Short mmCIF file of C-alpha atoms in Angstrom, two decimals:
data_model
loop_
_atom_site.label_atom_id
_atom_site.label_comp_id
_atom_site.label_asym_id
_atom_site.label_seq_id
_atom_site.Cartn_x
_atom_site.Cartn_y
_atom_site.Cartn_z
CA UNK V 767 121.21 118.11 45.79
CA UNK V 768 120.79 113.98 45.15
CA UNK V 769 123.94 112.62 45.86
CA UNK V 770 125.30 110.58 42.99
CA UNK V 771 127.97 108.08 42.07
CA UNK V 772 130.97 109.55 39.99
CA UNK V 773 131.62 108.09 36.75
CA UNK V 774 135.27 108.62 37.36
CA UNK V 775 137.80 105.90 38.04
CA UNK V 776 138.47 106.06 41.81
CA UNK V 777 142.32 106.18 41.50
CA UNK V 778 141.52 109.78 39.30
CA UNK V 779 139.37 110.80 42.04
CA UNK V 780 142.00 110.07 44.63
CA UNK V 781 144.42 112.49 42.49
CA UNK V 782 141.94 115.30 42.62
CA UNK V 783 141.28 115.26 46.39
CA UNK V 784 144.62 115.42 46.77
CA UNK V 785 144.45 118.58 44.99
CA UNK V 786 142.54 119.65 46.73
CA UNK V 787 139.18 119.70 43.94
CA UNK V 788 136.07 119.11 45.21
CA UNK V 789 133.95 116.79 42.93
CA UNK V 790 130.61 117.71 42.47
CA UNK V 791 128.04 114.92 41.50
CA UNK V 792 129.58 112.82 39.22
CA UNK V 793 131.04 114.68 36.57
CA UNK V 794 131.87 118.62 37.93
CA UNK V 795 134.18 119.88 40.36
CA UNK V 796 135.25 123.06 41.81
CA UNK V 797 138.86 124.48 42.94
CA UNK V 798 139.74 127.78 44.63
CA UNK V 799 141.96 129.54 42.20
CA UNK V 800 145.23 130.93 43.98
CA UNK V 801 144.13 134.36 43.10
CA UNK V 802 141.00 133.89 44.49
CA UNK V 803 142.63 132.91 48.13
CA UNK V 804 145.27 135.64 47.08
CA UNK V 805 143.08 138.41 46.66
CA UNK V 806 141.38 137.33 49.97
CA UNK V 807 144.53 137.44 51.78
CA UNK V 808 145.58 141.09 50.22
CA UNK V 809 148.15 139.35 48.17
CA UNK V 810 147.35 140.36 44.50
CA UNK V 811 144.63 139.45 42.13
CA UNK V 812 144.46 137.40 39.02
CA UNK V 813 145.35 139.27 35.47
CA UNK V 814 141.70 138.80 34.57
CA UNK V 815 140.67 141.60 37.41
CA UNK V 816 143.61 143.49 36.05
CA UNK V 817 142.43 143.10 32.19
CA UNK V 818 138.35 143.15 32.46
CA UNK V 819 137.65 144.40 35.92
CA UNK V 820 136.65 140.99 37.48
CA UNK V 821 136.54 140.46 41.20
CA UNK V 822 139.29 137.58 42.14
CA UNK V 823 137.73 136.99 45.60
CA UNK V 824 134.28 136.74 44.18
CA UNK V 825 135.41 133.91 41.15
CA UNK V 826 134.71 130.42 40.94
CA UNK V 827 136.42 128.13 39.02
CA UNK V 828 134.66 125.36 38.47
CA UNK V 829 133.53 122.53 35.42
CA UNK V 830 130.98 120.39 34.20
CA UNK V 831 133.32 117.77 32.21
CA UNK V 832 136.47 116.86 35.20
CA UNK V 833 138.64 114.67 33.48
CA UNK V 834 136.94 114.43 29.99
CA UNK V 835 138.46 116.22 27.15
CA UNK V 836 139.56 115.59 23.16
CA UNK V 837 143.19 116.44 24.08
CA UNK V 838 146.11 115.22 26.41
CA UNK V 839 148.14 118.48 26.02
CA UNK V 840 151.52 118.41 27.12
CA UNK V 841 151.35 121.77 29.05
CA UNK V 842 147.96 121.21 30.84
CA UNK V 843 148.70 121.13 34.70
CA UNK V 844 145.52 118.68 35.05
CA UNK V 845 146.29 114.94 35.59
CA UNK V 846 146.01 112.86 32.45
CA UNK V 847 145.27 109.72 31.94
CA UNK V 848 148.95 108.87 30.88
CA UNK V 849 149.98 110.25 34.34
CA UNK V 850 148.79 107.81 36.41
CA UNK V 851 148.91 104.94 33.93
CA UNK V 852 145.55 103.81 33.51
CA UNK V 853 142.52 104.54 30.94
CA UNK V 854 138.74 105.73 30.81
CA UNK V 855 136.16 107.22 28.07
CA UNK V 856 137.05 110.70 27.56
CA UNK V 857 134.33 111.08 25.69
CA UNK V 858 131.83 109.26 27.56
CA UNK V 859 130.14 112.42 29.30
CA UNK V 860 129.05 113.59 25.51
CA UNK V 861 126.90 110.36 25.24
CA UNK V 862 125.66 110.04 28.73
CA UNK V 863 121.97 109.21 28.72
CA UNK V 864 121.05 110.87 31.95
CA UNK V 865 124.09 113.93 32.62
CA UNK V 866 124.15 115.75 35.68
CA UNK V 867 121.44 119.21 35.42
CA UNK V 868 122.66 122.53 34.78
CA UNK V 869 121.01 123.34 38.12
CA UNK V 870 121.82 120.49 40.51
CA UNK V 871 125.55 121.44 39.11
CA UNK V 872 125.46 124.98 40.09
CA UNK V 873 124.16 124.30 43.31
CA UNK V 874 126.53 121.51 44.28
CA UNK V 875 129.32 124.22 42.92
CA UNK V 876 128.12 127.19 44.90
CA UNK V 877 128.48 124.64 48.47
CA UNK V 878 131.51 123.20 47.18
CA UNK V 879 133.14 126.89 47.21
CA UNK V 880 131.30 127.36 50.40
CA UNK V 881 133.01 124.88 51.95
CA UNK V 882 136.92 125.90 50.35
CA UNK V 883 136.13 129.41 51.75
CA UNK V 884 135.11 128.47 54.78
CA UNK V 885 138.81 128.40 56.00
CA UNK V 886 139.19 131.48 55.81
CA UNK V 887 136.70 132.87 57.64
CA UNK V 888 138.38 136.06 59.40
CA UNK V 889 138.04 134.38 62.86
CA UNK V 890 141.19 132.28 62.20
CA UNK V 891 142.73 134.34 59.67
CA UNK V 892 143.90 137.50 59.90
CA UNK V 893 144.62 138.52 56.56
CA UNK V 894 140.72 138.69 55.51
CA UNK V 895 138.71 140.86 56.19
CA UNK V 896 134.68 140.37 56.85
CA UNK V 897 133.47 142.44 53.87
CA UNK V 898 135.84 140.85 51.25
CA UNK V 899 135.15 137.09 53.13
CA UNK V 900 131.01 137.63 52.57
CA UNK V 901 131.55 138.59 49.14
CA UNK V 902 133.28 135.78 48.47
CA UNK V 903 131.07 133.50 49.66
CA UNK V 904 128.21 134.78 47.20
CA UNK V 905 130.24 134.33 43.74
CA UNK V 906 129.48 136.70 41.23
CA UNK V 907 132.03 135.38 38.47
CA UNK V 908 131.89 132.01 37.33
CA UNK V 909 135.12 130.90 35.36
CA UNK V 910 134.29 127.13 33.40
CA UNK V 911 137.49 126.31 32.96
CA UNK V 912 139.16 123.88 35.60
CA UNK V 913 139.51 120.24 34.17
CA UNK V 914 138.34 118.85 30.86
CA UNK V 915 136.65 120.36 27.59
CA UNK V 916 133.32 121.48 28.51
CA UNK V 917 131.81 121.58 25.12
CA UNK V 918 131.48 117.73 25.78
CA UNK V 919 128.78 117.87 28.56
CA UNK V 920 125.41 118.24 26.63
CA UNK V 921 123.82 120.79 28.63
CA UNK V 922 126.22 123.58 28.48
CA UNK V 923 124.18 126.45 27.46
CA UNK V 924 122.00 125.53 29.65
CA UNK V 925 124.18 125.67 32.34
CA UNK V 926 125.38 129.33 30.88
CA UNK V 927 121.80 130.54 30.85
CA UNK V 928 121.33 129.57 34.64
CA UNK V 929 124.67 130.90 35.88
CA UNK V 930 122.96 134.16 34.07
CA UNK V 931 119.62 133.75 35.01
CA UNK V 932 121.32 134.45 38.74
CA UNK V 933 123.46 137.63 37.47
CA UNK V 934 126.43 136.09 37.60
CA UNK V 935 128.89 136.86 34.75
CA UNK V 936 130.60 133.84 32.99
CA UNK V 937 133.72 133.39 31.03
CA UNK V 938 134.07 130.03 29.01
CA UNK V 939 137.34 128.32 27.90
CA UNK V 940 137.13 126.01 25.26
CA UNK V 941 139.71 124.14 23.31
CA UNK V 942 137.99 124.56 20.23
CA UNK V 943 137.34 121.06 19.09
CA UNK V 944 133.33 120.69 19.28
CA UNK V 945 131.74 123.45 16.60
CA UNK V 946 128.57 121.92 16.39
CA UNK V 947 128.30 123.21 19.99
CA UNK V 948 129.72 126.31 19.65
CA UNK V 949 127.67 127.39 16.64
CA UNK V 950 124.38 126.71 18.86
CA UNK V 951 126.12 128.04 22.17
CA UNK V 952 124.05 130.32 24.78
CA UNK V 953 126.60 133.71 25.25
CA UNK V 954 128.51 133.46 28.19
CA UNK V 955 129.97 137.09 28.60
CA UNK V 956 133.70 136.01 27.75
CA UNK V 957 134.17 133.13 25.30
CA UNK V 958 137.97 131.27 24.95
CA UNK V 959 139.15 129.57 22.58
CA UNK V 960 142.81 128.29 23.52
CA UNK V 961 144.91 127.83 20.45
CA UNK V 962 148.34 125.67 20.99
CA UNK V 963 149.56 126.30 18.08
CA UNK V 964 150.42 128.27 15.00
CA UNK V 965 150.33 125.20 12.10
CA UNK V 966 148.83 121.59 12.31
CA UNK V 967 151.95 119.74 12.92
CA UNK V 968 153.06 122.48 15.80
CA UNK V 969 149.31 122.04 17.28
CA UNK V 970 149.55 117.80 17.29
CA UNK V 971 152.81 118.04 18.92
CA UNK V 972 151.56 119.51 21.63
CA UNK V 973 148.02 119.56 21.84
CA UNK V 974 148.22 115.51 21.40
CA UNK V 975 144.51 115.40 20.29
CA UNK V 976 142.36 112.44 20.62
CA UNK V 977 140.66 112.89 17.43
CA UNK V 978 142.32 112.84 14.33
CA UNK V 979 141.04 116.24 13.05
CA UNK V 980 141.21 118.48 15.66
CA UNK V 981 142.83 120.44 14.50
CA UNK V 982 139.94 121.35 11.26
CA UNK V 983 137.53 121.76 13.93
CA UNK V 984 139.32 124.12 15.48
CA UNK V 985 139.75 126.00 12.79
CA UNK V 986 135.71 125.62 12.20
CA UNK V 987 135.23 126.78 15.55
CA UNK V 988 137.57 130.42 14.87
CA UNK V 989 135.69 131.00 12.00
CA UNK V 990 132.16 130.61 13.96
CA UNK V 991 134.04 132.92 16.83
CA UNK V 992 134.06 135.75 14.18
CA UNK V 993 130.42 135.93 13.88
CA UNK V 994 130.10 135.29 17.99
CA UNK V 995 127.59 137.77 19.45
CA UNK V 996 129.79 138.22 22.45
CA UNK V 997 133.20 139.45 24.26
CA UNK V 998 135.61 136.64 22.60
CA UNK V 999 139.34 135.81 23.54
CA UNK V 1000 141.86 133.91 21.59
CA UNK V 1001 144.39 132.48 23.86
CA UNK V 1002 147.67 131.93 23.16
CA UNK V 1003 149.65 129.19 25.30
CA UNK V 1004 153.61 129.56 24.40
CA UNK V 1005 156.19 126.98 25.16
CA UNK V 1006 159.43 127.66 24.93
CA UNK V 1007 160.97 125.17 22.08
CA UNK V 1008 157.70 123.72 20.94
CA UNK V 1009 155.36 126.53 20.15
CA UNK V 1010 156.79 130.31 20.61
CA UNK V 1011 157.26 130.45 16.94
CA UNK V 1012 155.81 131.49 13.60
CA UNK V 1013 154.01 134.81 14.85
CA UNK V 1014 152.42 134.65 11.47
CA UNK V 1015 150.75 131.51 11.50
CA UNK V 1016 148.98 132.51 14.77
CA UNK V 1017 148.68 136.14 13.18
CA UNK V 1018 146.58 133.86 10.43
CA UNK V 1019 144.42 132.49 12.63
CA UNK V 1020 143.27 135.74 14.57
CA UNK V 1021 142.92 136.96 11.32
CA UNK V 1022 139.91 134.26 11.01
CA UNK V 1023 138.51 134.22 14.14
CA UNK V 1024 138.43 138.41 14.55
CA UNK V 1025 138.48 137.96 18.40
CA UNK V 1026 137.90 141.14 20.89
CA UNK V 1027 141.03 140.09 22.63
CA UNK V 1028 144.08 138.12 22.16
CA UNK V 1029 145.82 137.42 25.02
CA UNK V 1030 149.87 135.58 24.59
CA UNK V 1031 150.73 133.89 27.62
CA UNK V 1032 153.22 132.00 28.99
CA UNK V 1033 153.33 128.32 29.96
CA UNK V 1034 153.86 128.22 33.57
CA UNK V 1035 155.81 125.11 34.49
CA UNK V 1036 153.15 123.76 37.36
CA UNK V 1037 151.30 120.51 38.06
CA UNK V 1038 151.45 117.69 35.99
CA UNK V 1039 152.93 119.37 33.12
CA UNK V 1040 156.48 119.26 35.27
CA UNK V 1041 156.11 115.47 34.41
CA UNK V 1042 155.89 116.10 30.75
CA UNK V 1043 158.18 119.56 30.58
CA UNK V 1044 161.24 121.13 31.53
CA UNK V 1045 161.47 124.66 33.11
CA UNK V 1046 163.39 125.63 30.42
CA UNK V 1047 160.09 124.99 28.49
CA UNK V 1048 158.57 128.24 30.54
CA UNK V 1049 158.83 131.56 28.52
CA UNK V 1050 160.60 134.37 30.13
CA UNK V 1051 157.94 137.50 30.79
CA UNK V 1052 160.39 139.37 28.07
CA UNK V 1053 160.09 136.89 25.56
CA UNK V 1054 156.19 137.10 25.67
CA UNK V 1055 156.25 140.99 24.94
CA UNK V 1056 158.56 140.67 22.41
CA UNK V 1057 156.67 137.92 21.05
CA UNK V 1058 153.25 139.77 21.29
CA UNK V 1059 154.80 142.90 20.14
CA UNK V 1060 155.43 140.77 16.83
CA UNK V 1061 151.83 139.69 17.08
CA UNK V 1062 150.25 143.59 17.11
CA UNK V 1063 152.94 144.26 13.82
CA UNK V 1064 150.96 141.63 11.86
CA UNK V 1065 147.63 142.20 13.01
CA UNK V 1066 146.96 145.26 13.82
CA UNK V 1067 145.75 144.28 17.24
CA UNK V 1068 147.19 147.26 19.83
CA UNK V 1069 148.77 146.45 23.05
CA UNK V 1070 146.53 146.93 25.94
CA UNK V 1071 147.92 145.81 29.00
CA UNK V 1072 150.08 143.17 30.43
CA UNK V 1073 150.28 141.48 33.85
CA UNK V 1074 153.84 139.99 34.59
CA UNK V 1075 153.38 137.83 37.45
CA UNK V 1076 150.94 135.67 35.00
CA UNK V 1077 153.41 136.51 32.11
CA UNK V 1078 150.40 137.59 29.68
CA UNK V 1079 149.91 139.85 27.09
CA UNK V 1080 147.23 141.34 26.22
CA UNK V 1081 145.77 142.30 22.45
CA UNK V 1082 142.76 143.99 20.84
CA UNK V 1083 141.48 145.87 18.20
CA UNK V 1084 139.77 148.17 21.01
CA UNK V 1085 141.25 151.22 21.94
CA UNK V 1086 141.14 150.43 25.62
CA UNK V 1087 140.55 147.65 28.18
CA UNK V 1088 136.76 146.96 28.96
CA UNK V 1089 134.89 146.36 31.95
CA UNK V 1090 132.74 143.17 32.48
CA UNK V 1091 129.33 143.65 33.25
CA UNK V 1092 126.32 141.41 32.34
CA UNK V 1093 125.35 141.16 28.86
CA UNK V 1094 128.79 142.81 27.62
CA UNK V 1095 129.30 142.31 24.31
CA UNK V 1096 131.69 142.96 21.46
CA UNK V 1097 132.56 146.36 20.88
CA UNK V 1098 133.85 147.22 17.38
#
């Protein structure tokens, strides 16, 4: 892979290091989940393995748009702009004459999670284990999902079709706000579409958008997930005091988007978002049920499972949970 100069300001970059991300050419970057290094160690697994049969060890969490998006949501854990007091195009990525290739990016992602992993090669830790450490070196899950709204870099489905072109399944989290791109999307085998809240003055409180009118093409892009030819998700992000409210305005808008899954989850008071929120902001795991409990009432949607240490919910009109192989799609 060409090494390339980031189009990122260089004080951003410094933040990310520090987090430990790995920036790949100049746009993508790569960090090892906590369940991932969890379920190395033997200490638990994400919900996702839990709720579609996913292998934590064997996920990597990468994107193709670090630090662009069309929202400065208050509970996002990723630095902001406003964090760290100074400004770039958030948009610029979409326009870029000469993007990063799907390929180059999947390659410089594979190495990147290489190179995390390497540290825990069993020879200096204990807690793995030589079969689970080789499997996790040859990803099989591909989450795109880290930083940013990856609608925005031009070549997404391209980058879906080579992630499955190598058998590897891929789960894409979007915030909803580029339709013209999700009505021409490649399938990934799970598709997101986070939802921050129930009504358009709840979601500009907190999803902050950077674009007037969001919030319409959001609810352009739920309508488009009804017809969606694949495994969808509509996730539910609930702050205490800002957005666990009104189960039926969000019962509305699953209504419209028909998704395979709804999952309600808590806000989890980490990163940057501590700079922005209180912990009182951070659901209880009992409020969530109760809340999601209201959800299935107004839907319909039946209570599959729920994973407590994530504080998540999960919803469906299925009778049971599914698991992910490639080419999965929607099942009712």
């Amino acid at each position: 892979m060409k090494i390339m100069k980031t189009i990122l300001p260089e004080e951003f970059l410094g933040k990310l290091k520090k987090q430990k991300y790995q920036v790949v050419g100049r746009h993508s970057g790569v960090k090892a989940c906590r369940w991932t290094r969890k379920a190395l160690t033997g200490g638990g697994f994400c919900y996702k393995q839990k709720f579609y049969g996913i292998q934590s060890h064997r996920c990597l969490q990468m994107t193709p748009t670090i630090g662009f998006c069309t929202n400065h949501c208050l509970h996002c854990w990723r630095v902001e702009p406003e964090d760290i007091n100074i400004q770039w195009d958030e948009q610029l990525i979409e326009n870029l004459e000469d993007p990063d290739p799907p390929s180059e990016i999947v390659e410089g992602c594979l190495k990147a999670q290489k190179r995390i992993l390497s540290g825990y090669k069993p020879t200096g830790h204990k807690k793995v284990t030589w079969e689970k450490w080789k499997e996790a070196m040859e990803p099989t899950q591909v989450a795109i999902s880290l930083s940013g709204e990856p609608t925005l870099y031009p070549f997404i489905s391209e980058l879906i079709d080579t992630l499955n072109a190598r058998n590897m399944t891929t789960f894409l989290v979007s915030n909803g706000t580029r339709p013209k791109v999700i009505e021409n999307l490649s399938k990934p085998t799970m598709f997101y579409i986070s939802v921050y809240g129930p009504d358009k003055p709840t979601y500009l409180r907190v999803a902050r958008p950077i674009e007037p009118n969001n919030w319409e093409k959001l609810n352009e892009s739920l309508e488009l997930m009804n017809n969606f030819n694949s495994n969808t998700v509509l996730r539910l992000t609930l702050i205490n005091g800002l957005n666990l409210l009104h189960p039926e305005g969000y019962a509305k808008l699953i209504e419209k988007a028909n998704p395979t899954f709804v999952e309600a989850k808590a806000y989890m008071y980490v990163g940057y978002s501590r700079s922005r929120l209180n912990f009182e902001h951070m659901p209880e795991f009992s409020q969530i049920q109760d809340f999601a409990g209201q959800l299935s009432t107004l839907t319909g949607y039946k209570i599959l499972d729920e994973s407590a240490p994530s504080r998540v919910v999960l919803l469906s009109k299925l009778d049971k949970k599914i698991n992910i192989s490639k080419n999965s799609v929607k099942q009712y």
